[in-house]
Short mmCIF file of C-alpha atoms in Angstrom, two decimals:
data_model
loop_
_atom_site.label_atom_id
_atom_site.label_comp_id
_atom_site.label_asym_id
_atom_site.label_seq_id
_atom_site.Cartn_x
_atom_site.Cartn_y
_atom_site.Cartn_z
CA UNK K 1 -22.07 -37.89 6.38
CA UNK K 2 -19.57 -38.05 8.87
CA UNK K 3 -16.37 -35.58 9.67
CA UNK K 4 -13.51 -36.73 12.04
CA UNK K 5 -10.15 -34.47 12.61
CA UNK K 6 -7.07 -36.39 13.84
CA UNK K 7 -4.53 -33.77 15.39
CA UNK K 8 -1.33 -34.47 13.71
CA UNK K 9 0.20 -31.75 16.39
CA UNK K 10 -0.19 -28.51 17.61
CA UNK K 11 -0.31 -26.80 14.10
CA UNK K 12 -1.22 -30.29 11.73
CA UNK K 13 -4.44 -31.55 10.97
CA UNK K 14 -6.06 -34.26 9.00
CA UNK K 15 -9.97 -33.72 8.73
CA UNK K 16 -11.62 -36.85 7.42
CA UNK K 17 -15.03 -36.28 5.51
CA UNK K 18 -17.27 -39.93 4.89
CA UNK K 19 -20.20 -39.12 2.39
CA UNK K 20 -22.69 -42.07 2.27
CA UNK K 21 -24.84 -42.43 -0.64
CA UNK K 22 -27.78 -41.09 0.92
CA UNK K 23 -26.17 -37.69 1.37
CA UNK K 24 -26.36 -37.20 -2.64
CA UNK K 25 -28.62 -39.75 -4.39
CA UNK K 26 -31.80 -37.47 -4.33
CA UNK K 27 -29.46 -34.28 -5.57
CA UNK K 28 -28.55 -36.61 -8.59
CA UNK K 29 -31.15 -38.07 -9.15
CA UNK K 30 -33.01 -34.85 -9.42
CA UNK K 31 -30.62 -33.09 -11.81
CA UNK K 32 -30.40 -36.29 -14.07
CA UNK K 33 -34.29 -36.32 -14.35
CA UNK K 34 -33.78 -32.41 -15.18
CA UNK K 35 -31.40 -33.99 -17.85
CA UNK K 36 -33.89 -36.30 -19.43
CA UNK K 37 -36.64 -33.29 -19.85
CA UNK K 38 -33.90 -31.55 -22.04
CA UNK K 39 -31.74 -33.61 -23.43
CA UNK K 40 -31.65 -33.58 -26.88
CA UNK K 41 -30.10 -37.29 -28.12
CA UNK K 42 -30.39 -38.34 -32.04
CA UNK K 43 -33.58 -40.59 -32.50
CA UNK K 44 -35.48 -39.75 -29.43
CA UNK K 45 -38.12 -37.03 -28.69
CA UNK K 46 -37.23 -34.45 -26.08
CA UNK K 47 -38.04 -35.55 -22.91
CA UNK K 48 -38.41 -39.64 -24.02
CA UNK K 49 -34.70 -40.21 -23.27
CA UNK K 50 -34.25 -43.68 -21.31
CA UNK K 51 -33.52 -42.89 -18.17
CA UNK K 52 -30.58 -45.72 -18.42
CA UNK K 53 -29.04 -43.58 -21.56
CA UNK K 54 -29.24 -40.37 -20.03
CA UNK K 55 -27.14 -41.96 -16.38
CA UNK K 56 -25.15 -43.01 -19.08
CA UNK K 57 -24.19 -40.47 -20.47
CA UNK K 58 -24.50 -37.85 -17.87
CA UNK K 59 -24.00 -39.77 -14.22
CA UNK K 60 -20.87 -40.03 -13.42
CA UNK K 61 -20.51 -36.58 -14.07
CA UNK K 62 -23.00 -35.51 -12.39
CA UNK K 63 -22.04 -37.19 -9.16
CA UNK K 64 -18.77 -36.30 -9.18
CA UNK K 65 -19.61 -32.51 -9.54
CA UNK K 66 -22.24 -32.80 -6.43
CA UNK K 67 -20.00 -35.00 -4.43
CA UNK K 68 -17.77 -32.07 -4.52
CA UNK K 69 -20.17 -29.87 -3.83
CA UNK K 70 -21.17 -31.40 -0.79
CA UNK K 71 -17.95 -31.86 0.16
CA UNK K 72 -16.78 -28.20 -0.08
CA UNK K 73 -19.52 -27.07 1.60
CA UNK K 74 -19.56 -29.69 4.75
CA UNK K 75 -15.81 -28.83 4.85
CA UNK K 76 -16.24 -25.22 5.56
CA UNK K 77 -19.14 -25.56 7.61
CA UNK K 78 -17.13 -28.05 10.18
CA UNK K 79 -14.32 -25.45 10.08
CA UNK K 80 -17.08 -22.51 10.96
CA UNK K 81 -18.93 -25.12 14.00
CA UNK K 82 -15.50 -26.37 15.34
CA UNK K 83 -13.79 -22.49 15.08
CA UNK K 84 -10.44 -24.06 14.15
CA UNK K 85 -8.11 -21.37 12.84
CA UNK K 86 -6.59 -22.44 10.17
CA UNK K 87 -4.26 -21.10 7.78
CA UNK K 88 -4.09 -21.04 3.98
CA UNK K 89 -7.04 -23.41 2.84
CA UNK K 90 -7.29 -27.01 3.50
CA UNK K 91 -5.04 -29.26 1.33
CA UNK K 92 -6.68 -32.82 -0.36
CA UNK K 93 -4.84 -35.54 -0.13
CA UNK K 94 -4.04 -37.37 -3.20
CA UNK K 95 -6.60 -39.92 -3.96
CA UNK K 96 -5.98 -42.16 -7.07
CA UNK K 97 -7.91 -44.48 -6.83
CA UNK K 98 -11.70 -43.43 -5.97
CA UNK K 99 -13.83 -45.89 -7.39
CA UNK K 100 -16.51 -43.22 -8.36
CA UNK K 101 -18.68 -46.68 -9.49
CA UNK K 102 -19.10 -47.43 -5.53
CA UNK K 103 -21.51 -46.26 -3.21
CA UNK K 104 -19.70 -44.75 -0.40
CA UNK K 105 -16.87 -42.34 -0.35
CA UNK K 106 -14.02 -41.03 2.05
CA UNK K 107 -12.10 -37.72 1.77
CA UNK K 108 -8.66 -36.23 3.61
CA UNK K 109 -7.57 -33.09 3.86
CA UNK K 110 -4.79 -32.01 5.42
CA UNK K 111 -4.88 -28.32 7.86
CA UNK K 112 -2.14 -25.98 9.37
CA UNK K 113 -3.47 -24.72 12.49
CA UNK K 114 -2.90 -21.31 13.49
CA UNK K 115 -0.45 -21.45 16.39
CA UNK K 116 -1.44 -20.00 20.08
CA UNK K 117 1.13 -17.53 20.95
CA UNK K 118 0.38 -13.84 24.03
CA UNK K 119 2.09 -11.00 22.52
CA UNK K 120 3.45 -8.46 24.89
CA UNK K 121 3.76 -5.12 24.38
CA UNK K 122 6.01 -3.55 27.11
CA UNK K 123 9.66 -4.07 25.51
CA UNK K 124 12.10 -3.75 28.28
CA UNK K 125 13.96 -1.51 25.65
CA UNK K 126 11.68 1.53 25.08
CA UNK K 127 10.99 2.54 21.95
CA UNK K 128 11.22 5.85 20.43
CA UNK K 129 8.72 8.05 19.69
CA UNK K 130 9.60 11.32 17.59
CA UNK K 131 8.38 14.48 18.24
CA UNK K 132 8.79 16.44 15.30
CA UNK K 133 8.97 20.09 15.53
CA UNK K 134 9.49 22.78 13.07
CA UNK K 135 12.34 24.87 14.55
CA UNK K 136 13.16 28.41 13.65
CA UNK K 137 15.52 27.22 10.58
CA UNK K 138 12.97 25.49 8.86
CA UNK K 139 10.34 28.34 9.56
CA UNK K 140 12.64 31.16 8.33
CA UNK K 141 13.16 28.82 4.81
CA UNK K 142 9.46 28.30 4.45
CA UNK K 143 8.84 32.45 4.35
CA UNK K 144 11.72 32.69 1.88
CA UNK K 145 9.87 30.34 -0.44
CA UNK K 146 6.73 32.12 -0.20
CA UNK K 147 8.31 35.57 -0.58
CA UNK K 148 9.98 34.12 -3.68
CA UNK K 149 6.82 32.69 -5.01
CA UNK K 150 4.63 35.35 -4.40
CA UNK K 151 7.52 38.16 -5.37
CA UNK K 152 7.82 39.61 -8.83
CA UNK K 153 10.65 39.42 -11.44
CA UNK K 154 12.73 42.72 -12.30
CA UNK K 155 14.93 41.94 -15.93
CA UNK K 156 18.64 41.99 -14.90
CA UNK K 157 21.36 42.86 -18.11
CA UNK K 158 24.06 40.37 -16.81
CA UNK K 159 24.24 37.33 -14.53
CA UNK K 160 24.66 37.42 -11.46
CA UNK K 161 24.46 35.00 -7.88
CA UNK K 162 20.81 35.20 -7.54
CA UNK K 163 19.59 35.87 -10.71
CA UNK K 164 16.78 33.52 -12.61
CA UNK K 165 17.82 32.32 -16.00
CA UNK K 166 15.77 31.54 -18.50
CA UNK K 167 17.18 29.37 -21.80
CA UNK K 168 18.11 26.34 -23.74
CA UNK K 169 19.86 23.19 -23.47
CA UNK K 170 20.79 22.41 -26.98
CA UNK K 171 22.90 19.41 -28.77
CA UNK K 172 22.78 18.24 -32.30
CA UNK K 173 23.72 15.29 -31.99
CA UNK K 174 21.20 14.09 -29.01
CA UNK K 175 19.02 15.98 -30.63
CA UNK K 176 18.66 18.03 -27.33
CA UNK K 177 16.48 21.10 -27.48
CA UNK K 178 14.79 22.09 -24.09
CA UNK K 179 13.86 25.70 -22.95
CA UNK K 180 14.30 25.74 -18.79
CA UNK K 181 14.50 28.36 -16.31
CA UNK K 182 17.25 27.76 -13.48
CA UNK K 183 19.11 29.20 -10.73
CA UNK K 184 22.72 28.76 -10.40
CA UNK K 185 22.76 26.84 -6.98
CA UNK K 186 21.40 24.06 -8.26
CA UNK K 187 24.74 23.33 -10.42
CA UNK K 188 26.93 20.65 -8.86
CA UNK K 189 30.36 22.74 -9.00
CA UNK K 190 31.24 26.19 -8.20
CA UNK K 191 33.13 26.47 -11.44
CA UNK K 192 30.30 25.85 -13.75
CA UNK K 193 28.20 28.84 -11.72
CA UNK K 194 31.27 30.78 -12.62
CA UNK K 195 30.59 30.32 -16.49
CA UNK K 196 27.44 32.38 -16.26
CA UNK K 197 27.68 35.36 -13.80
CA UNK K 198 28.35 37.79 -15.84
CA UNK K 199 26.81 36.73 -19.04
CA UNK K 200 24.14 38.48 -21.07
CA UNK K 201 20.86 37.05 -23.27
CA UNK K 202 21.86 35.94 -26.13
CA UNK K 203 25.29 34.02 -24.99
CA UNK K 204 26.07 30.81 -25.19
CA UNK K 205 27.19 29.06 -22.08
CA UNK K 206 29.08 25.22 -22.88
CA UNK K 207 28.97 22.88 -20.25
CA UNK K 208 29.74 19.11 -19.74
CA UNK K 209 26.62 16.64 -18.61
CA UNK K 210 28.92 14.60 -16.57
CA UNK K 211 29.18 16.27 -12.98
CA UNK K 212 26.95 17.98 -14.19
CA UNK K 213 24.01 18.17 -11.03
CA UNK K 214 24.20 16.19 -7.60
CA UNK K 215 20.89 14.02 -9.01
CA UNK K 216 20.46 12.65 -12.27
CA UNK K 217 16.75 13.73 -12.08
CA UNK K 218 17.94 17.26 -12.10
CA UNK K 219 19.94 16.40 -15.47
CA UNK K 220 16.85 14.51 -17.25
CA UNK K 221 14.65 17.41 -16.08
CA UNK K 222 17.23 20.05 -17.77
CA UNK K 223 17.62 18.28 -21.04
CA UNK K 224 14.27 16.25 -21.10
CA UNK K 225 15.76 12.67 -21.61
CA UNK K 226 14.68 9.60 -19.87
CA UNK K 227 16.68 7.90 -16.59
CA UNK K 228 18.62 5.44 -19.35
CA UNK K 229 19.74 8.07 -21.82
CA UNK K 230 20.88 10.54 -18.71
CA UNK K 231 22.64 7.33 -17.15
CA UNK K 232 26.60 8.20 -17.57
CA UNK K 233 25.58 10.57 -20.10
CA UNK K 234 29.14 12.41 -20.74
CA UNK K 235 28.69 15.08 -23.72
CA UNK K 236 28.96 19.14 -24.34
CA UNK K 237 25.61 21.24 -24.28
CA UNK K 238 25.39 24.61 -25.12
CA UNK K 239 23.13 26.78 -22.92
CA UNK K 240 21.73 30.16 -24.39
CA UNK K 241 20.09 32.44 -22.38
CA UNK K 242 17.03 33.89 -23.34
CA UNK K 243 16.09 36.13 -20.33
CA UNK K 244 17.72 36.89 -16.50
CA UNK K 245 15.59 38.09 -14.20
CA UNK K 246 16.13 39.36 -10.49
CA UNK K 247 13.31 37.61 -8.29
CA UNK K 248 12.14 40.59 -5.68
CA UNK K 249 10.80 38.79 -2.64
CA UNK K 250 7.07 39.42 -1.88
CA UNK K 251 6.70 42.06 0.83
CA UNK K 252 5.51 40.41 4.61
CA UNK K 253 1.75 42.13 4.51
CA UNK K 254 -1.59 41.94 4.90
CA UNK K 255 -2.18 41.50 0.97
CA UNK K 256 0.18 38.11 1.28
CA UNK K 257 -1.20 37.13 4.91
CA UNK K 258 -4.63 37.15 2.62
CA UNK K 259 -3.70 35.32 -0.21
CA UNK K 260 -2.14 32.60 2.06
CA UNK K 261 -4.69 32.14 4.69
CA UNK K 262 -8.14 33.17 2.92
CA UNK K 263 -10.44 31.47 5.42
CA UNK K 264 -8.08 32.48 8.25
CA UNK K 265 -7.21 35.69 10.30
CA UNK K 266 -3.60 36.36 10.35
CA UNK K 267 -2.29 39.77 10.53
CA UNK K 268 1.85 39.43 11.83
CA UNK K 269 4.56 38.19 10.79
CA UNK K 270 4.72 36.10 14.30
CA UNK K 271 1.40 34.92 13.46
CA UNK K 272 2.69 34.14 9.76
CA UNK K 273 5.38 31.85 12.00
CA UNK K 274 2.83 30.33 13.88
CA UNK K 275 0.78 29.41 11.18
CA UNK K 276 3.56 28.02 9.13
CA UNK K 277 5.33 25.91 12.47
CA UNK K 278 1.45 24.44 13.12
CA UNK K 279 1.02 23.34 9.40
CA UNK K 280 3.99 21.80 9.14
CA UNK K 281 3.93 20.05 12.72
CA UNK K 282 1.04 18.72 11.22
CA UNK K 283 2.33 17.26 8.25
CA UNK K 284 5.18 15.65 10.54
CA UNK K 285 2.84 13.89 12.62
CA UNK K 286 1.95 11.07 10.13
CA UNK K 287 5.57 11.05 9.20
CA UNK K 288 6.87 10.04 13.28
CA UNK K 289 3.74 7.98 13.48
CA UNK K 290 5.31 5.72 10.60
CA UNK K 291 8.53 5.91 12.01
CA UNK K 292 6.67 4.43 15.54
CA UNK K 293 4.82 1.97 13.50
CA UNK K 294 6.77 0.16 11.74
CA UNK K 295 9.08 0.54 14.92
CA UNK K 296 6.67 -1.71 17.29
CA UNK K 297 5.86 -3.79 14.07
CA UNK K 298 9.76 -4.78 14.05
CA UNK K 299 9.85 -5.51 17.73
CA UNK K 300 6.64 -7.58 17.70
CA UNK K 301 8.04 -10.00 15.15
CA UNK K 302 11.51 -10.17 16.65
CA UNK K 303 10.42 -10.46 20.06
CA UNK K 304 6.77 -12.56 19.60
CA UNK K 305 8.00 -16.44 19.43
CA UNK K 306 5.97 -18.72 18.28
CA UNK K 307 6.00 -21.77 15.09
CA UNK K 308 4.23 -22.40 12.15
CA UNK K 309 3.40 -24.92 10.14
CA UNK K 310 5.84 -24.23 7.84
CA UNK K 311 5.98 -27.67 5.44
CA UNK K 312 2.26 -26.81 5.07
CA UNK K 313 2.18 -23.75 3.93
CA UNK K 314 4.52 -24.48 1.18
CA UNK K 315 3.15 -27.32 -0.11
CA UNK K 316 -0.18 -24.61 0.31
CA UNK K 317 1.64 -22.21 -1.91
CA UNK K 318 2.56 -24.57 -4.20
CA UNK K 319 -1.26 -24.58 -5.90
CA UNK K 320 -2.95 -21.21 -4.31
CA UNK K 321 -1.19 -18.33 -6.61
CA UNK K 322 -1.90 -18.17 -10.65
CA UNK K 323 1.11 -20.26 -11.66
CA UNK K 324 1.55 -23.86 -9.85
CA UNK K 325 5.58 -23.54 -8.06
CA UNK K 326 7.56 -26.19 -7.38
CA UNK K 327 8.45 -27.21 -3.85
CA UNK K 328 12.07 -24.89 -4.30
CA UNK K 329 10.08 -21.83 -5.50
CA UNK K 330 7.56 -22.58 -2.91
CA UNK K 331 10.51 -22.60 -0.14
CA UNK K 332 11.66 -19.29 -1.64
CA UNK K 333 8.17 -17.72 -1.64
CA UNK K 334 7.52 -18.62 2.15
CA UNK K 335 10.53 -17.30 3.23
CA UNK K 336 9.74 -14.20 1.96
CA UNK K 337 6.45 -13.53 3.20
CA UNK K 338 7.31 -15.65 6.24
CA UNK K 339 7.64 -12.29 8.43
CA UNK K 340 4.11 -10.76 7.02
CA UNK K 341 2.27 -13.65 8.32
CA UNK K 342 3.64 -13.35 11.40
CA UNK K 343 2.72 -9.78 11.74
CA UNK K 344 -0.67 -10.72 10.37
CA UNK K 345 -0.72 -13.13 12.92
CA UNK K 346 0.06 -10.83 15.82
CA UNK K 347 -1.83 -7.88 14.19
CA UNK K 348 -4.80 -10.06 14.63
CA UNK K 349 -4.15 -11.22 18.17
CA UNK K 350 -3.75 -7.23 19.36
CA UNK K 351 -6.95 -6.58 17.21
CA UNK K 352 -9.26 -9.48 19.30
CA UNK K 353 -7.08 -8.84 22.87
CA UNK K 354 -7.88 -5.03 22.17
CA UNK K 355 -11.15 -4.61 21.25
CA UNK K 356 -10.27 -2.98 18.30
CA UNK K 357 -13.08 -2.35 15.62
CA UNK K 358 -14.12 -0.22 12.62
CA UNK K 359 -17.83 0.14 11.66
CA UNK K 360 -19.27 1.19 8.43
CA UNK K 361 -19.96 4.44 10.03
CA UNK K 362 -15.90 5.00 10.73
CA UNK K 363 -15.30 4.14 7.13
CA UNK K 364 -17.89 6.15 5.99
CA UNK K 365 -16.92 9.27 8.04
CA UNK K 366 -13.38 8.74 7.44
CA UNK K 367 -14.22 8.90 3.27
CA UNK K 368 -16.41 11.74 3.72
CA UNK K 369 -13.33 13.47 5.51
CA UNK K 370 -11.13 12.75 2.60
CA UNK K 371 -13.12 13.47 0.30
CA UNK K 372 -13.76 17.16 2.44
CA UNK K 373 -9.85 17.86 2.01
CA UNK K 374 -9.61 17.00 -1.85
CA UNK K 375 -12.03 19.26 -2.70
CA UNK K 376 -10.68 21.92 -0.42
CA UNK K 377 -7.65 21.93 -2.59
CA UNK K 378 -9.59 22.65 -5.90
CA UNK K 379 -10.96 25.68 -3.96
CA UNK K 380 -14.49 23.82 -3.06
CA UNK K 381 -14.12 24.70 0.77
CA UNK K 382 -17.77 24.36 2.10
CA UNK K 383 -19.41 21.33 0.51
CA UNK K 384 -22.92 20.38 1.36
CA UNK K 385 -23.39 16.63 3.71
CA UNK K 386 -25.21 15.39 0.28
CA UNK K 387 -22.72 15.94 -1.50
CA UNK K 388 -20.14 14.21 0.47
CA UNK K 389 -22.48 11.70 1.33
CA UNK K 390 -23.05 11.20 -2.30
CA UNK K 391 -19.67 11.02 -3.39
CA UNK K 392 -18.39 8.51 -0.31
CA UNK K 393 -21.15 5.99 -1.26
CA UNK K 394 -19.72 5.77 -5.14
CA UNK K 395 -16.29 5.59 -3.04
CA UNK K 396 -16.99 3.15 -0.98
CA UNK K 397 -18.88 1.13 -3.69
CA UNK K 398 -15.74 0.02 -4.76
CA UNK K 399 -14.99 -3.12 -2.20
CA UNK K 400 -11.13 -2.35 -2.86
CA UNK K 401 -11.59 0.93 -2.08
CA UNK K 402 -13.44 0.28 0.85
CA UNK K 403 -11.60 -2.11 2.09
CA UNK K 404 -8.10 -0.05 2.08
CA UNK K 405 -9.87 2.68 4.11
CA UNK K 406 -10.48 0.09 6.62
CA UNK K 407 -7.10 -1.64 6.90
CA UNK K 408 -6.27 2.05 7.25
CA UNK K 409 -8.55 2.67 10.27
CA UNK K 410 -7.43 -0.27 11.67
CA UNK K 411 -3.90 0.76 11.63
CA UNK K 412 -4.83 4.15 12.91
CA UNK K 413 -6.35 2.53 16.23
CA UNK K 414 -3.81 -0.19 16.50
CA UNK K 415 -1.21 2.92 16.84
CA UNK K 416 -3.13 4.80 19.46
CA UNK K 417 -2.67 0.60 21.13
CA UNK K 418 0.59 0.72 21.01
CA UNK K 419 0.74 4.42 22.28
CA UNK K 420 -0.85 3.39 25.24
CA UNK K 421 0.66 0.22 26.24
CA UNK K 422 3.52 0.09 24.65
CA UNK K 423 7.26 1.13 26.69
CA UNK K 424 7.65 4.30 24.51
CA UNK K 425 10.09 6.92 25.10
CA UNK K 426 9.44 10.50 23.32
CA UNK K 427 12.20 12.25 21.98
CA UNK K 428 11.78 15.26 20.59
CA UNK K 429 14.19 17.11 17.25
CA UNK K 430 13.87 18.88 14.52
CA UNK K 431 12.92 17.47 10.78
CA UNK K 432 16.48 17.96 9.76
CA UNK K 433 18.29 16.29 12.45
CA UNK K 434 14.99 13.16 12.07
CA UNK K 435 16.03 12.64 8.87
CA UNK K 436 19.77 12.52 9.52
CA UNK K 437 19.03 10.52 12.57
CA UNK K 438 16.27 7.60 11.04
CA UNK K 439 17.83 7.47 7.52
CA UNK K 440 20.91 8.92 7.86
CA UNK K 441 22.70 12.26 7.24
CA UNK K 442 22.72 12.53 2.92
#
């Protein structure tokens, strides 16, 4: 056998394979003779086949499949010896004409080569970095909730502001029957607040579905419809109370302090704040992180130049998904996912110019660390290593499974990269004025 490349260019590749019949004879001729012992052919005894009937019948076959064979795997192992790079998998190139009846054979295959490219990190723009804190707005909002959640309800005879009304949407028509329990802030207009304050249980309350709430969710959550049948939805529902309640905010105490923090010691208000600004700090880590991420990832493509071999890959994409495209939808497809595979690209260039690795004890630490925090929120705070070790290796069983916590990890140490090296600047603002800032004030 014999394997030549011809370099096209930079990112083209023809790879010519030359199997001689030498290279497969004994394979076939072995498997045929297997043939013969079990072939069962009309008017011969198992195993007395002519050897002439069974090629026959069976040879061409037979070649063809271990000519392929050989093929795919000399293929990949010249790819492996020679380290090319290549993208996609190699392409054949038509062939109409093998004369499977001769002794010799030749075999192209066409290759897009990855392209060489240095990816630099320092942007001569820095990029931003949030810092997001949890200022004293935010904290004073989260104690209301809690004191709401963990207050009590006191029955109220009329309607008023703050009261908690409990009753149901009705309409005949719609066949609309759903038993809620609401606050009046959540209304979209002052006016239709106005229609209950004042009211007692047992009156009816009419309102109009159009205008209704700010969010349609709101409206298929009030009146238990799906997104299509609340979509312009303009009708009359009656509303009629069934109970109004005054909610009495939970008193700022030890008992509360307790019930929040079990496994913790907090005994102040100020250490209530504390508590509630770290937690939440926290939570907005991962958030600015993202933000970061996909930050660098947008300045990498932009600003990392190099080509591809771009009339390979579609004629690649053309055969490689479930359903064959033609060269239009193939265009269409690569243009798409053109800017993932340049990430990929780059991603993979930072991971080999970095150092950057994940062992199967990372993964396995990282599940058994996941695994720790879902059971702490079903109460389970202290579980044995056994157990965790037990339930990670069923996780990580799952080669999906295991392989997302790994692109994960991955990710996670890329980041700390691009913390490092990368011209960051860190600007630091509350979660409200983040979110008006990154996606806009709405």
């Amino acid at each position: 056998m014999n394997i030549t490349r011809e370099n096209v260019d930079a990112l083209n590749a023809v790879v010519k394979v030359d199997i001689a019949k030498e290279d497969y004879s004994d394979k076939v001729e072995k498997i045929l003779t297997d043939y013969r012992k079990t072939a069962n052919i009309p008017g011969f005894r198992k195993g007395h086949v002519p050897m002439g009937m069974v090629k026959k019948q069976y040879g061409k076959a037979v070649l063809v499949d271990e000519v392929n064979k050989l093929l795919q795997d000399a293929l990949n192992k010249y790819l492996t010896e020679e380290k090319l790079d290549v993208l996609g998998q190699p392409l054949p190139k038509p062939q109409d004409d093998i004369n499977w009846d001769a002794d010799a054979f030749s075999f192209e295959f066409e290759l897009g080569l990855a392209p060489e490219f240095e990816v630099e990190l320092k942007s001569k723009k820095a990029i931003t970095k949030y810092d997001i804190i949890a200022d004293d707005k935010m904290i004073d909002e989260q104690i209301e909730r809690i004191q709401k959640q963990y207050g009590k309800l006191v029955p109220q005879e009329v309607v008023v502001k703050d009261s908690e009304i409990t009753g149901a949407y009705t309409n005949e028509e719609k066949e609309i029957d759903n038993t809620v329990t609401l606050t009046l802030d959540k209304f979209k207009g002052k006016s239709t607040a106005k229609l209950f304050v004042g009211a007692k249980v047992g009156d009816v309350v009419t309102l109009k579905t159009k205008g209704l709430f700010d969010d349609e969710h709101d409206l298929m959550h009030a009146l238990k419809l799906d997104h299509d049948a609340v979509h312009g939805l303009d009708i009359e529902v009656n509303f009629t109370i069934s109970e109004i309640n005054e909610r009495q905010l939970a008193d700022l105490d030890q008992e509360l302090f307790d019930k929040l923090f079990p496994q913790e010691k907090v005994t102040s208000v100020t250490e209530l704040r504390s508590k509630i600004k770290e937690d939440a700090e926290k939570q907005f880590v991962q958030q600015a992180d993202q933000k970061f991420l996909n930050d660098v990832t947008e300045y990498l493509v932009e600003n990392t130049k190099f080509d591809l071999p771009a009339e390979f890959l579609k004629k690649w994409m053309q055969t490689s998904g479930e359903k064959e495209m033609n060269i239009d939808e193939a265009t269409e497809e690569y243009e798409k996912s053109e800017k993932s595979l340049r990430y990929q690209l780059i991603e993979g260039k930072l991971i080999a110019d970095n150092n950057v690795q994940v062992t199967m004890d990372d993964i396995k630490n990282h599940a058994k660390e996941m695994i720790k925090g879902q059971m702490a929120q079903f109460g389970q705070m202290n579980p044995s290593d056994k157990e965790l070790e037990d339930i990670a290796a069923r996780v990580l069983s799952n080669q999906d499974e295991a392989r997302r916590i790994s692109e994960q990890l991955i990710s996670q140490k890329l980041l700390e990269v691009y913390k490092e090296k990368a011209n960051l600047k860190v600007k630091e603002l509350s979660y409200e004025n983040f979110v008006k800032e990154v996606y806009g004030d709405k």
